[in-house]
GROMACS .gro file of C-alpha atoms in nm:
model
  220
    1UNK     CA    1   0.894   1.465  -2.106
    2UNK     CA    2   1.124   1.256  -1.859
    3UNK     CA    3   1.324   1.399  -1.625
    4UNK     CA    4   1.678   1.311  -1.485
    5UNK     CA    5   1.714   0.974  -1.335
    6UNK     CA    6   1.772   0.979  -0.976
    7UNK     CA    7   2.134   0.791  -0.818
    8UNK     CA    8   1.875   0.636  -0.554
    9UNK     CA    9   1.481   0.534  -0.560
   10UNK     CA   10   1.349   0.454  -0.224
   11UNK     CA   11   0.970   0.249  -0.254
   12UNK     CA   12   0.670   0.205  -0.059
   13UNK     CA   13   0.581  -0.146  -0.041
   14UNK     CA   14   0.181  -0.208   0.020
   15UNK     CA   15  -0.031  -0.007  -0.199
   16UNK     CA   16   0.289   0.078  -0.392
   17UNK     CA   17   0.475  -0.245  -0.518
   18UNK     CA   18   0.242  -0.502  -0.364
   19UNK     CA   19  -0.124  -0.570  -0.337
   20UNK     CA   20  -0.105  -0.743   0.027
   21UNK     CA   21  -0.444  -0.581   0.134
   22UNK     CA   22  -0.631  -0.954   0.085
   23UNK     CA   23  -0.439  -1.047   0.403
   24UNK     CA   24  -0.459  -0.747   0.639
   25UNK     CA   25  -0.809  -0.735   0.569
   26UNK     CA   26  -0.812  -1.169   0.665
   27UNK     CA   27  -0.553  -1.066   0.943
   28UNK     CA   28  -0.729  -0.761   1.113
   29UNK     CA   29  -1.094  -0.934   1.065
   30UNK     CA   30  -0.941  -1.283   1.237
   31UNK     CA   31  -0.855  -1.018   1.518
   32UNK     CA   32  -1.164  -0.883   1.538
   33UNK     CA   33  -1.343  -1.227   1.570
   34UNK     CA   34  -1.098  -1.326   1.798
   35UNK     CA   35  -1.192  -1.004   2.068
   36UNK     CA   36  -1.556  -1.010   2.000
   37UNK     CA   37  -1.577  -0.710   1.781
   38UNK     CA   38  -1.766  -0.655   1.446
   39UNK     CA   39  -1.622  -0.787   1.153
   40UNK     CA   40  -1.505  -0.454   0.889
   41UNK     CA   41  -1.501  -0.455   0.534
   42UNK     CA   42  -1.262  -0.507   0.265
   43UNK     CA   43  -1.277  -0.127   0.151
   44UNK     CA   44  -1.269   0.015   0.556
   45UNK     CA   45  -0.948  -0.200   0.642
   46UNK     CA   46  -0.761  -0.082   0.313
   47UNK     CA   47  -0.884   0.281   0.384
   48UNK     CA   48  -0.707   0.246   0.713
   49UNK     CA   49  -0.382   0.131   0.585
   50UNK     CA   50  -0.082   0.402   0.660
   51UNK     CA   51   0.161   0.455   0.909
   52UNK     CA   52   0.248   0.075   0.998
   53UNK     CA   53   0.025  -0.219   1.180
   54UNK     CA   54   0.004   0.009   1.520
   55UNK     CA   55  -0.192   0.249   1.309
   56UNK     CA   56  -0.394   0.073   1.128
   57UNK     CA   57  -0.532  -0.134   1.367
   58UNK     CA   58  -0.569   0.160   1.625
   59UNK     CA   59  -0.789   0.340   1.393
   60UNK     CA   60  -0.998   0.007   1.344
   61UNK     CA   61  -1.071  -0.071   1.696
   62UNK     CA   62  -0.995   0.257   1.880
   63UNK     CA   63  -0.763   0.353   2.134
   64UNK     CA   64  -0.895   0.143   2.379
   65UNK     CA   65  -0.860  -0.198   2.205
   66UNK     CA   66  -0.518  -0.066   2.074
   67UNK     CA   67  -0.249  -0.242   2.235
   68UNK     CA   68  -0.439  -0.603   2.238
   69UNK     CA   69  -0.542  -0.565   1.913
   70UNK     CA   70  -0.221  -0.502   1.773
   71UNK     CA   71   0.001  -0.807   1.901
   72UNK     CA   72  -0.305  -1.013   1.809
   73UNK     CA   73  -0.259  -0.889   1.458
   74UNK     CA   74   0.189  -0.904   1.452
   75UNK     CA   75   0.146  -1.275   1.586
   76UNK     CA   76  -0.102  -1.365   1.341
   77UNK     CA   77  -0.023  -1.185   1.027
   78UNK     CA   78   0.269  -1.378   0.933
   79UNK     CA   79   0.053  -1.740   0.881
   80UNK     CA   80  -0.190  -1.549   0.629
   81UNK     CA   81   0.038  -1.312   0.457
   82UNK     CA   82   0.052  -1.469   0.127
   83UNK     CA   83  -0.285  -1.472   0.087
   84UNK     CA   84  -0.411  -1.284  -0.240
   85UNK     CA   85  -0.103  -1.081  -0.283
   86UNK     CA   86  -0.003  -0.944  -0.576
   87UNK     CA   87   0.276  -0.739  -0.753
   88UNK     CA   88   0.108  -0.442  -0.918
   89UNK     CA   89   0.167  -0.394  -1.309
   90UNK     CA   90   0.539  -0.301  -1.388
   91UNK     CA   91   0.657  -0.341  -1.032
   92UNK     CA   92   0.878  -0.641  -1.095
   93UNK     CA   93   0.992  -0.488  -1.436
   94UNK     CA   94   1.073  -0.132  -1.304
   95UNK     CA   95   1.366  -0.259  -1.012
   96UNK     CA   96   1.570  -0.426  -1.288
   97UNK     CA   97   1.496  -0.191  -1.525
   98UNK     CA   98   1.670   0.057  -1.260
   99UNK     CA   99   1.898  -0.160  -1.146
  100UNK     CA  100   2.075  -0.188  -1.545
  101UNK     CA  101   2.060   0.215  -1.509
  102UNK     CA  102   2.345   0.225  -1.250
  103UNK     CA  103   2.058   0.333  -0.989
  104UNK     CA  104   2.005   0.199  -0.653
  105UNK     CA  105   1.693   0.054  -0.544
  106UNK     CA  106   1.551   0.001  -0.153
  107UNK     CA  107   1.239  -0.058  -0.029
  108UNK     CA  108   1.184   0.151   0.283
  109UNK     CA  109   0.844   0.032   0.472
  110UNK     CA  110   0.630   0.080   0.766
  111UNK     CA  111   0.533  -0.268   0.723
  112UNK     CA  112   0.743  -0.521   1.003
  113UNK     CA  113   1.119  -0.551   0.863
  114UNK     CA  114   1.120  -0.970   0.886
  115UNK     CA  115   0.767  -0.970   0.764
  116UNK     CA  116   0.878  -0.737   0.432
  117UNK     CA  117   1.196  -0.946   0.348
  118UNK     CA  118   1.024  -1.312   0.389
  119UNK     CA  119   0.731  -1.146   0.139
  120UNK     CA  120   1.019  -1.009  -0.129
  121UNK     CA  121   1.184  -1.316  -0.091
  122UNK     CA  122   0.891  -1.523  -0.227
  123UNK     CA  123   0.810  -1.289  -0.488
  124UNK     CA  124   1.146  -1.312  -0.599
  125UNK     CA  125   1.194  -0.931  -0.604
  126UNK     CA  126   1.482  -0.922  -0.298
  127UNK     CA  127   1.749  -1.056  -0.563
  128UNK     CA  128   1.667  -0.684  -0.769
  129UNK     CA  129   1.678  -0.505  -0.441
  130UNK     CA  130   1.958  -0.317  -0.303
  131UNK     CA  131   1.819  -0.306   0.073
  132UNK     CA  132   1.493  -0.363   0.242
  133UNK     CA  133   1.441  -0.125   0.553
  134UNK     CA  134   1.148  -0.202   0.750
  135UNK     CA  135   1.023  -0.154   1.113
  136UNK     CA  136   1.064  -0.315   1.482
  137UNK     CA  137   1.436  -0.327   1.361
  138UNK     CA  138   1.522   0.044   1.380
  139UNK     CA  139   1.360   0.253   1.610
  140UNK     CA  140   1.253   0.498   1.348
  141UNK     CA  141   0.943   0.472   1.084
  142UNK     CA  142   0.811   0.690   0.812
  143UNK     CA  143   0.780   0.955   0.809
  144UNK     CA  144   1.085   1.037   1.074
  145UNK     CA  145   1.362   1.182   0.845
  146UNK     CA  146   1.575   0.977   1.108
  147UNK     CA  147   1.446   0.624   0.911
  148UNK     CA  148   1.493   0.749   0.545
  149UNK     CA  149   1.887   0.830   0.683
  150UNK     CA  150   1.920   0.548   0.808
  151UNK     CA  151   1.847   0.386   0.496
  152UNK     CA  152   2.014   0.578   0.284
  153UNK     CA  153   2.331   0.540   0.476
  154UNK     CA  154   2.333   0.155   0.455
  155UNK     CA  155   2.325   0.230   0.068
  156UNK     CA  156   2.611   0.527   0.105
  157UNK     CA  157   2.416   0.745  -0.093
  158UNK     CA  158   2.312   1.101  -0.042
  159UNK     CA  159   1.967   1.217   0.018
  160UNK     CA  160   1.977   1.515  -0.237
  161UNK     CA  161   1.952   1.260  -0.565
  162UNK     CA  162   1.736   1.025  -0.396
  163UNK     CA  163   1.359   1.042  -0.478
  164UNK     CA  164   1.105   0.799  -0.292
  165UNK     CA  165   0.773   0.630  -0.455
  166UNK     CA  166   0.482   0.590  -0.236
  167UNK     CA  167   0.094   0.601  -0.236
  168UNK     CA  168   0.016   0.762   0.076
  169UNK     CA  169   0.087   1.108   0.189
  170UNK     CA  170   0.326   0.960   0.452
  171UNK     CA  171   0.557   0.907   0.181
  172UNK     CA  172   0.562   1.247   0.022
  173UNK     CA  173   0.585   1.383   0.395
  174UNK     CA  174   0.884   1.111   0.451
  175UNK     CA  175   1.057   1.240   0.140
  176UNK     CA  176   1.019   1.623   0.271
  177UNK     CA  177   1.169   1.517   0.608
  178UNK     CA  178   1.460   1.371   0.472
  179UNK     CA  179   1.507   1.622   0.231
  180UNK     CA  180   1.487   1.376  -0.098
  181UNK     CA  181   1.498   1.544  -0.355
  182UNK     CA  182   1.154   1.478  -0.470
  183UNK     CA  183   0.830   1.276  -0.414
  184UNK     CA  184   0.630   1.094  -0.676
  185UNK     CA  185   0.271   0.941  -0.628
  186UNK     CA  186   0.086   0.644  -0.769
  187UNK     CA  187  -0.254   0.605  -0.690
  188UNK     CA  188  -0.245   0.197  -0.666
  189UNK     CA  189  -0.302   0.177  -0.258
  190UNK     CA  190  -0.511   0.304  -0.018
  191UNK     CA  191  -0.512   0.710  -0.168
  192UNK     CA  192  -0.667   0.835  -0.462
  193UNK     CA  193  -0.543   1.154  -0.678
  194UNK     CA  194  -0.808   1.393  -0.530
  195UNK     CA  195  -0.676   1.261  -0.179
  196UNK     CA  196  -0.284   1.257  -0.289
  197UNK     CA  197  -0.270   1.650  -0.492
  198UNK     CA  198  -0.298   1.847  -0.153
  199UNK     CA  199  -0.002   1.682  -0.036
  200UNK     CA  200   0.190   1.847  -0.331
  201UNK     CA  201   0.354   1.521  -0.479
  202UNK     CA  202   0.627   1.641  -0.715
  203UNK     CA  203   0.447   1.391  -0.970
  204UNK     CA  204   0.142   1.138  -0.983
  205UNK     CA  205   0.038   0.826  -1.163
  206UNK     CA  206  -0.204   0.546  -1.221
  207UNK     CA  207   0.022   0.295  -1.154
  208UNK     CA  208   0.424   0.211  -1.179
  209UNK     CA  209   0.430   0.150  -1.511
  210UNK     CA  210   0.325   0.505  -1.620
  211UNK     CA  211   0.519   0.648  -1.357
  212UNK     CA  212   0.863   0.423  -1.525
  213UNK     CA  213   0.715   0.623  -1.876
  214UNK     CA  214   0.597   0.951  -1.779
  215UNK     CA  215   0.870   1.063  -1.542
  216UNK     CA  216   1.197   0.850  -1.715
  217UNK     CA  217   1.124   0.746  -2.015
  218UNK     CA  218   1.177   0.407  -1.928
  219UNK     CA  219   0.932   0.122  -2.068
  220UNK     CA  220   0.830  -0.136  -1.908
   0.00000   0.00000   0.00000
């Protein structure tokens, strides 16, 4: 049965409405060769994805490698970026599709703010986009409430009828901060279900598409 539309829809970007995971694995592995370290694999890089390029590379190298590793990998990313990516299945169909509905649609991303709008922008998605928030131009990530305000001020809307879509349990922990008035799941990126339910989503999917189906009746 679908539920009320929300006035605002906030999404994740990787694992969400892109497959990018081809080039931080390319990016984070060209770092690795670059300081000497052992190569990881495809599924250990994705598993590691969450909580922006600072993370993600921290939990790959350790704490001691951190800060080296990581400007290796913001410097480099951008020249591989493209590299395998991917919309996931209903993605570019669902932002229109909300768009027509009289409902605004942002991404809001851990992933670096010039990075995510360059990557939209060749996808053609920006043009169905009502904002793109992303880091290292706010002082604020996910899941600080202070980030999802921000955003949702710069589209004058209200938190209370704003839900946000993510695959990680940062997002459903962003959406709690901010007090959004609810969280919804897909299991596309670098969580599955069994990994997502303890989090308490307030729904969860296979994919967009389902989500577009199961939770608004909207077909993609």
């Amino acid at each position: 049965m679908s539920s009320t539309l929300p006035q605002t829809v906030l999404l994740d970007l990787d694992g969400t409405l892109v497959d990018n995971f081809v080039a931080i694995h390319r990016c984070a592995n060209d770092v690795m060769q670059i300081m000497g370290l052992p190569e990881r694999s495809f599924a250990e890089v994705k598993k590691s994805v969450g909580g922006a390029a600072k993370a993600t590379m921290t939990r790959l190298v350790g704490e001691a490698n951190a800060s080296t590793a990581i400007r290796l990998y913001l410097e480099h990313f951008p020249t591989v970026m493209y590299d395998g990516l991917e919309v996931y299945p209903g993605a570019r169909e669902l932002l229109p599709a909300l768009k027509n509905r009289g409902i605004k649609v942002a991404v809001l991303t851990n992933k670096d703010h010039s990075n995510s709008l360059k990557l939209l922008a060749h996808l053609g998605m920006d043009k169905d986009l009502d904002g793109i928030f992303g880091t290292n131009l706010v002082p604020w990530r996910k899941p600080e409430a202070a980030f999802t305000h921000h955003a949702l001020s710069q589209l004058k809307m209200p938190a209370g009828t704003a839900c946000l879509v993510g695959d990680s349990p940062f997002d459903i922990e962003t959406a709690r901060n901010a007090g959004l008035a609810s969280a919804h799941a897909v299991t596309t990126g670098s969580h599955t279900a069994e990994e997502l339910l303890p989090h308490r989503p307030d729904t969860l999917h296979p994919d967009l598409a389902s989500m577009a189906q199961e939770l608004w009746g909207i077909q993609l």
